[in-house]
Short mmCIF file of C-alpha atoms and ligand atoms in Angstrom, two decimals:
data_model
loop_
_atom_site.label_atom_id
_atom_site.label_comp_id
_atom_site.label_asym_id
_atom_site.label_seq_id
_atom_site.Cartn_x
_atom_site.Cartn_y
_atom_site.Cartn_z
CA UNK A 20 -19.01 -6.13 -4.58
CA UNK A 21 -17.64 -2.61 -4.06
CA UNK A 22 -15.73 -0.70 -6.72
CA UNK A 23 -12.21 0.34 -5.85
CA UNK A 24 -10.21 3.16 -7.36
CA UNK A 25 -6.46 3.26 -6.75
CA UNK A 26 -4.13 6.16 -7.45
CA UNK A 27 -0.37 5.86 -7.13
CA UNK A 28 2.85 5.41 -9.01
CA UNK A 29 3.40 2.88 -11.76
CA UNK A 30 7.15 2.89 -11.96
CA UNK A 31 10.54 1.52 -12.76
CA UNK A 32 12.46 0.42 -9.67
CA UNK A 33 16.12 -0.59 -9.32
CA UNK A 34 16.73 -2.45 -6.10
CA UNK A 35 19.75 -3.65 -4.21
CA UNK A 36 19.50 -6.03 -1.26
CA UNK A 37 22.08 -8.27 0.42
CA UNK A 38 20.78 -11.01 -1.92
CA UNK A 39 21.30 -9.25 -5.22
CA UNK A 40 20.66 -6.33 -7.45
CA UNK A 41 18.17 -5.59 -10.23
CA UNK A 42 18.19 -3.34 -13.26
CA UNK A 43 15.00 -1.37 -13.90
CA UNK A 44 12.05 -3.62 -13.08
CA UNK A 45 8.32 -3.07 -12.68
CA UNK A 46 7.45 -1.21 -9.49
CA UNK A 47 5.34 1.59 -8.12
CA UNK A 48 2.89 1.93 -5.28
CA UNK A 49 -0.22 1.53 -7.46
CA UNK A 50 1.27 -1.54 -9.12
CA UNK A 51 1.75 -3.32 -5.80
CA UNK A 52 -1.63 -2.13 -4.47
CA UNK A 53 -3.40 -3.28 -7.65
CA UNK A 54 -1.73 -6.68 -7.67
CA UNK A 55 -2.66 -7.27 -4.02
CA UNK A 56 -6.25 -6.08 -4.52
CA UNK A 57 -6.61 -8.33 -7.57
CA UNK A 58 -6.44 -11.32 -5.23
CA UNK A 59 -10.01 -10.46 -4.23
CA UNK A 60 -11.39 -10.26 -7.80
CA UNK A 61 -12.75 -6.81 -7.07
CA UNK A 62 -13.64 -4.23 -9.70
CA UNK A 63 -10.50 -2.12 -9.39
CA UNK A 64 -9.09 0.70 -11.50
CA UNK A 65 -5.57 2.13 -11.37
CA UNK A 66 -5.09 5.86 -12.04
CA UNK A 67 -1.49 6.71 -12.84
CA UNK A 68 0.95 7.95 -15.46
CA UNK A 69 3.88 6.41 -17.34
CA UNK A 70 6.25 7.49 -20.10
CA UNK A 71 6.69 6.16 -23.63
CA UNK A 72 9.57 4.04 -22.28
CA UNK A 73 7.16 1.88 -20.26
CA UNK A 74 6.82 -1.63 -21.72
CA UNK A 75 3.36 -2.64 -22.91
CA UNK A 76 3.90 -6.05 -21.30
CA UNK A 77 3.90 -4.41 -17.84
CA UNK A 78 0.56 -2.75 -18.57
CA UNK A 79 -0.76 -6.04 -19.94
CA UNK A 80 0.31 -7.74 -16.75
CA UNK A 81 -2.01 -5.46 -14.76
CA UNK A 82 -4.83 -5.73 -17.31
CA UNK A 83 -4.55 -9.53 -17.28
CA UNK A 84 -5.26 -9.41 -13.54
CA UNK A 85 -8.56 -7.72 -14.43
CA UNK A 86 -7.34 -4.34 -13.26
CA UNK A 87 -8.84 -1.49 -15.27
CA UNK A 88 -5.96 0.57 -16.67
CA UNK A 89 -7.95 3.09 -18.67
CA UNK A 90 -6.88 5.70 -16.09
CA UNK A 91 -3.17 5.13 -16.75
CA UNK A 92 -2.00 8.02 -18.92
CA UNK A 93 0.86 7.32 -21.32
CA UNK A 94 3.03 10.32 -22.17
CA UNK A 95 4.81 9.13 -25.31
CA UNK A 96 7.62 11.66 -25.19
CA UNK A 97 8.07 11.38 -21.39
CA UNK A 98 10.02 9.12 -19.04
CA UNK A 99 8.44 6.90 -16.40
CA UNK A 100 8.89 7.65 -12.68
CA UNK A 101 12.04 5.94 -11.46
CA UNK A 102 12.94 4.97 -7.90
CA UNK A 103 16.03 3.22 -6.67
CA UNK A 104 16.73 1.89 -3.20
CA UNK A 105 19.29 -0.10 -1.29
CA UNK A 106 18.69 -2.33 1.72
CA UNK A 107 21.37 -3.31 4.17
CA UNK A 108 21.47 -6.41 6.36
CA UNK A 109 18.71 -4.96 8.51
CA UNK A 110 15.98 -5.04 5.90
CA UNK A 111 13.74 -2.80 7.99
CA UNK A 112 15.57 0.29 6.81
CA UNK A 113 16.61 1.38 3.35
CA UNK A 114 18.43 4.18 1.61
CA UNK A 115 16.72 5.86 -1.30
CA UNK A 116 19.38 6.23 -4.00
CA UNK A 117 17.25 8.03 -6.59
CA UNK A 118 13.75 9.44 -6.98
CA UNK A 119 13.23 10.75 -10.52
CA UNK A 120 9.71 12.11 -10.83
CA UNK A 121 9.83 12.47 -14.64
CA UNK A 122 6.24 12.36 -15.99
CA UNK A 123 4.95 12.41 -12.42
CA UNK A 124 6.08 16.02 -12.06
CA UNK A 125 3.16 17.23 -14.23
CA UNK A 126 0.62 14.56 -13.44
CA UNK A 127 -3.05 15.58 -13.48
CA UNK A 128 -4.89 12.38 -12.64
CA UNK A 129 -8.15 11.65 -14.42
CA UNK A 130 -10.44 9.13 -12.73
CA UNK A 131 -12.33 7.16 -15.41
CA UNK A 132 -16.00 8.26 -15.44
CA UNK A 133 -17.28 4.80 -14.51
CA UNK A 134 -15.09 4.76 -11.37
CA UNK A 135 -16.17 8.16 -10.04
CA UNK A 136 -18.80 6.44 -7.92
CA UNK A 137 -16.36 3.94 -6.37
CA UNK A 138 -17.16 2.87 -2.83
CA UNK A 139 -13.53 2.69 -1.79
CA UNK A 140 -10.78 5.10 -2.76
CA UNK A 141 -7.18 4.06 -2.17
CA UNK A 142 -4.87 7.07 -2.32
CA UNK A 143 -1.47 5.43 -2.80
CA UNK A 144 1.82 7.14 -2.16
CA UNK A 145 2.01 10.24 -4.40
CA UNK A 146 2.10 14.01 -4.15
CA UNK A 147 -0.74 14.94 -1.75
CA UNK A 148 -2.24 17.38 -4.28
CA UNK A 149 -2.60 14.53 -6.76
CA UNK A 150 -4.27 12.45 -4.06
CA UNK A 151 -6.61 15.37 -3.32
CA UNK A 152 -7.49 15.83 -6.98
CA UNK A 153 -8.64 12.20 -7.17
CA UNK A 154 -10.85 12.70 -4.13
CA UNK A 155 -12.37 15.83 -5.66
CA UNK A 156 -13.29 13.94 -8.84
CA UNK A 157 -15.55 11.50 -7.01
CA UNK A 158 -19.23 12.12 -7.86
CA UNK A 159 -20.56 10.39 -4.78
CA UNK A 160 -19.09 10.31 -1.29
CA UNK A 161 -17.04 7.09 -1.03
CA UNK A 162 -17.79 4.68 1.81
CA UNK A 163 -14.12 4.72 2.73
CA UNK A 164 -11.05 6.72 1.75
CA UNK A 165 -7.67 5.20 2.60
CA UNK A 166 -4.43 7.14 2.32
CA UNK A 167 -0.87 5.86 2.22
CA UNK A 168 2.08 8.21 2.25
CA UNK A 169 5.77 8.40 3.08
CA UNK A 170 8.46 10.64 4.54
CA UNK A 171 9.38 12.02 1.09
CA UNK A 172 6.08 13.98 1.00
CA UNK A 173 6.41 15.03 4.65
CA UNK A 174 9.75 16.57 3.73
CA UNK A 175 8.64 18.41 0.61
CA UNK A 176 4.85 18.96 0.81
CA UNK A 177 3.81 18.84 4.48
CA UNK A 178 1.04 21.50 4.31
CA UNK A 179 -0.60 19.78 1.33
CA UNK A 180 -0.20 16.41 3.03
CA UNK A 181 -1.92 17.61 6.24
CA UNK A 182 -4.76 18.94 4.11
CA UNK A 183 -5.40 15.60 2.41
CA UNK A 184 -4.94 13.69 5.69
CA UNK A 185 -7.79 15.79 7.15
CA UNK A 186 -10.14 14.41 4.46
CA UNK A 187 -9.56 10.64 4.74
CA UNK A 188 -11.01 7.88 6.92
CA UNK A 189 -7.97 5.61 7.17
CA UNK A 190 -4.26 6.35 7.01
CA UNK A 191 -1.63 3.64 6.61
CA UNK A 192 1.82 4.76 7.55
CA UNK A 193 4.99 3.13 8.83
CA UNK A 194 6.28 3.58 12.37
CA UNK A 195 9.14 5.95 11.56
CA UNK A 196 6.84 8.08 9.40
CA UNK A 197 4.21 8.23 12.17
CA UNK A 198 6.95 9.48 14.48
CA UNK A 199 8.12 12.04 11.94
CA UNK A 200 4.58 13.27 11.28
CA UNK A 201 3.72 13.75 14.93
CA UNK A 202 7.05 14.31 16.67
CA UNK A 203 6.04 11.55 19.13
CA UNK A 204 8.09 8.44 19.82
CA UNK A 205 5.28 6.41 21.37
CA UNK A 206 3.16 4.95 18.58
CA UNK A 207 0.07 5.05 20.82
CA UNK A 208 0.50 8.78 21.33
CA UNK A 209 1.39 9.24 17.64
CA UNK A 210 -1.81 7.41 16.59
CA UNK A 211 -3.86 9.61 18.92
CA UNK A 212 -2.32 12.73 17.38
CA UNK A 213 -3.02 11.42 13.86
CA UNK A 214 -6.66 10.78 14.84
CA UNK A 215 -6.73 14.46 15.76
CA UNK A 216 -5.60 15.32 12.21
CA UNK A 217 -8.72 13.64 10.74
CA UNK A 218 -8.51 9.88 10.10
CA UNK A 219 -10.81 7.77 12.29
CA UNK A 220 -8.64 4.73 11.67
CA UNK A 221 -4.85 4.72 11.87
CA UNK A 222 -2.80 1.75 10.68
CA UNK A 223 0.85 1.82 11.70
CA UNK A 224 3.02 -0.65 9.79
CA UNK A 225 6.05 -1.95 11.64
CA UNK A 226 7.75 -3.98 8.91
CA UNK A 227 8.79 -7.41 10.19
CA UNK A 228 7.15 -6.52 13.53
CA UNK A 229 3.61 -6.45 12.16
CA UNK A 230 0.95 -3.76 12.09
CA UNK A 231 -1.25 -1.88 14.57
CA UNK A 232 -4.79 -0.71 13.86
CA UNK A 233 -6.10 2.13 16.05
CA UNK A 234 -9.71 3.34 16.27
CA UNK A 235 -10.70 5.62 19.13
CA UNK A 236 -9.46 3.80 22.24
CA UNK A 237 -9.33 0.40 20.55
CA UNK A 238 -6.13 -1.17 19.30
CA UNK A 239 -5.67 -4.33 17.25
CA UNK A 240 -2.28 -5.88 16.53
CA UNK A 241 -1.31 -8.32 13.79
CA UNK A 242 2.20 -9.73 13.80
CA UNK A 243 4.10 -10.25 10.57
CA UNK A 244 4.52 -13.88 9.70
CA UNK A 245 8.05 -14.91 10.71
CA UNK A 246 9.72 -15.78 7.40
CA UNK A 247 12.91 -17.74 6.88
CA UNK A 248 14.12 -15.34 4.27
CA UNK A 249 13.15 -11.81 3.34
CA UNK A 250 14.50 -11.27 -0.14
CA UNK A 251 13.28 -7.76 -1.00
CA UNK A 252 10.91 -5.69 1.16
CA UNK A 253 10.08 -3.23 -1.65
CA UNK A 254 6.36 -2.84 -2.04
CA UNK A 255 5.46 -4.64 1.19
CA UNK A 256 3.72 -1.53 2.56
CA UNK A 257 1.76 -1.02 -0.65
CA UNK A 258 0.88 -4.69 -0.85
CA UNK A 259 -0.39 -4.46 2.71
CA UNK A 260 -2.54 -1.46 1.75
CA UNK A 261 -3.81 -3.22 -1.40
CA UNK A 262 -4.75 -6.32 0.58
CA UNK A 263 -6.46 -4.17 3.22
CA UNK A 264 -8.44 -2.17 0.64
CA UNK A 265 -9.19 -5.19 -1.56
CA UNK A 266 -10.58 -7.21 1.33
CA UNK A 267 -12.81 -4.33 2.47
CA UNK A 268 -14.04 -3.83 -1.09
CA UNK A 269 -14.87 -7.50 -1.44
CA UNK A 270 -16.67 -7.82 1.90
CA UNK A 271 -18.42 -4.40 1.68
CA UNK A 272 -18.05 -3.98 5.42
CA UNK A 273 -15.95 -1.09 6.71
CA UNK A 274 -16.48 -1.70 10.43
CA UNK A 275 -13.56 -1.83 12.87
CA UNK A 276 -14.22 -5.56 13.42
CA UNK A 277 -13.92 -6.29 9.71
CA UNK A 278 -10.86 -4.04 9.43
CA UNK A 279 -9.09 -6.46 11.78
CA UNK A 280 -9.47 -9.15 9.12
CA UNK A 281 -8.37 -6.67 6.48
CA UNK A 282 -5.16 -6.11 8.45
CA UNK A 283 -4.58 -9.87 8.56
CA UNK A 284 -5.11 -10.15 4.79
CA UNK A 285 -2.80 -7.20 4.22
CA UNK A 286 -0.08 -8.76 6.37
CA UNK A 287 -0.49 -12.13 4.70
CA UNK A 288 -0.14 -10.72 1.19
CA UNK A 289 2.83 -8.59 2.24
CA UNK A 290 4.53 -11.74 3.53
CA UNK A 291 4.51 -13.09 -0.03
CA UNK A 292 5.63 -9.85 -1.63
CA UNK A 293 8.98 -9.86 0.19
CA UNK A 294 9.91 -13.38 -0.95
CA UNK A 295 11.14 -12.31 -4.38
CA UNK A 296 12.39 -9.17 -6.11
CA UNK A 297 9.85 -6.49 -6.97
CA UNK A 298 6.44 -7.71 -8.10
CA UNK A 299 7.67 -11.17 -9.11
CA UNK A 300 6.04 -13.12 -6.29
CA UNK A 301 2.74 -11.24 -6.50
CA UNK A 302 2.23 -11.85 -10.20
CA UNK A 303 2.00 -15.63 -9.87
CA UNK A 304 0.44 -15.86 -6.43
CA UNK A 305 -2.37 -18.42 -6.20
CA UNK A 306 -5.37 -18.09 -3.90
CA UNK A 307 -4.61 -21.58 -2.53
CA UNK A 308 -1.25 -20.32 -1.27
CA UNK A 309 -2.90 -17.31 0.35
CA UNK A 310 -5.43 -19.54 2.05
CA UNK A 311 -2.71 -21.82 3.40
CA UNK A 312 -0.74 -18.90 4.77
CA UNK A 313 -3.83 -17.45 6.44
CA UNK A 314 -4.12 -20.77 8.25
CA UNK A 315 -0.48 -20.44 9.38
CA UNK A 316 -1.30 -16.94 10.57
CA UNK A 317 -4.19 -18.27 12.61
CA UNK A 318 -2.03 -20.98 14.15
CA UNK A 319 0.62 -18.41 14.98
CA UNK A 320 -1.69 -16.08 16.84
CA UNK A 321 -4.36 -18.28 18.41
CA UNK A 322 -4.11 -19.40 22.01
CA UNK A 323 -6.53 -20.60 24.56
CA UNK A 324 -5.90 -19.39 28.10
CA UNK A 325 -8.63 -19.86 30.63
CA UNK A 326 -9.05 -16.70 32.60
CA UNK A 327 -10.57 -17.26 36.00
P1 LIG B 1 7.06 0.49 -0.25
O1 LIG B 1 8.23 -0.45 -0.20
O2 LIG B 1 5.76 -0.18 0.05
O3 LIG B 1 7.28 1.72 0.55
O4 LIG B 1 6.89 0.98 -1.76
C1 LIG B 1 7.91 0.95 -2.69
C2 LIG B 1 7.38 1.49 -4.00
O5 LIG B 1 7.08 2.88 -3.85
C3 LIG B 1 8.39 1.38 -5.11
O6 LIG B 1 7.91 0.47 -6.08
C4 LIG B 1 8.54 2.79 -5.68
O7 LIG B 1 8.41 2.85 -7.07
C5 LIG B 1 7.46 3.61 -4.99
N1 LIG B 1 7.95 4.90 -4.51
C6 LIG B 1 9.15 5.19 -3.96
N2 LIG B 1 9.25 6.51 -3.66
C7 LIG B 1 8.08 7.07 -4.02
C8 LIG B 1 7.53 8.40 -3.97
N3 LIG B 1 8.23 9.42 -3.48
N4 LIG B 1 6.28 8.59 -4.43
C9 LIG B 1 5.57 7.56 -4.92
N5 LIG B 1 6.00 6.30 -5.01
C10 LIG B 1 7.24 6.04 -4.57
#
């Protein structure tokens, strides 16, 4: 089984959706990625930073999922990264109400020594220079480097972002961000342009409309499972990325064919994430439930047309 190192935020989130509102709860890109990857029982380590205000029980929650947290720095006198967002009736778009970097502003990630030979590196949403620093700490060339990012970094650190994009194998990005990054409306053209920036594989996430995987001239599409109720989409993109990375780490196969399955796993796990606020659904998710939903996914997408 491959080793997986994940860098990203471990955070407090405050979320408002048409269904309700939370105070500060557990969030962060690395948290969602780690929880999703833990479904595959892989050897995963989270590299991040929190303040002295971060409850031990949240760290224990990750550790109890067998996620190595020795790379999570605790700055006793600092405050944890805080993000707040509000969704309207159309849950595909959200307003960011607050992004307080706090301890993240001076974060120098340190990859634990025993994870510097990881086969898969998952660069979760963070300042691109922090993502780059993690890459530079690897002692051996990873089999696969996956990068996730968002418009926030395109707005404030585009040059650094383009630099790290040029060094990764896979980028996962949502449709609006792909358009912003390339200035192209067509996602096919946008993916081609992103290929030109470096990544051989481009995954474009389209929220409730599924995800596209591009590699050279090949495209694979996975729909999102139609759900009765989407309660809170926060973390769905990260959960997708964690499922994608976790599956590839478990199967040790980074071919395009296997990435199709990774996209399906990512979509399946994301479909659970949105059913409850924050990380709530992911913390008690059973592998039996995942298996059952994968079957639903298969039923949804399989058809048998005879082509003459
Ligand atoms: P997603 O819904 O998948 O885009 O991810 C939401 C998570 O990303 C939340 O738990 C936030 O804590 C985290 N987040 C929001 N903004 C940022 C940012 N600028 N950098 C890193 N993480 C962020």
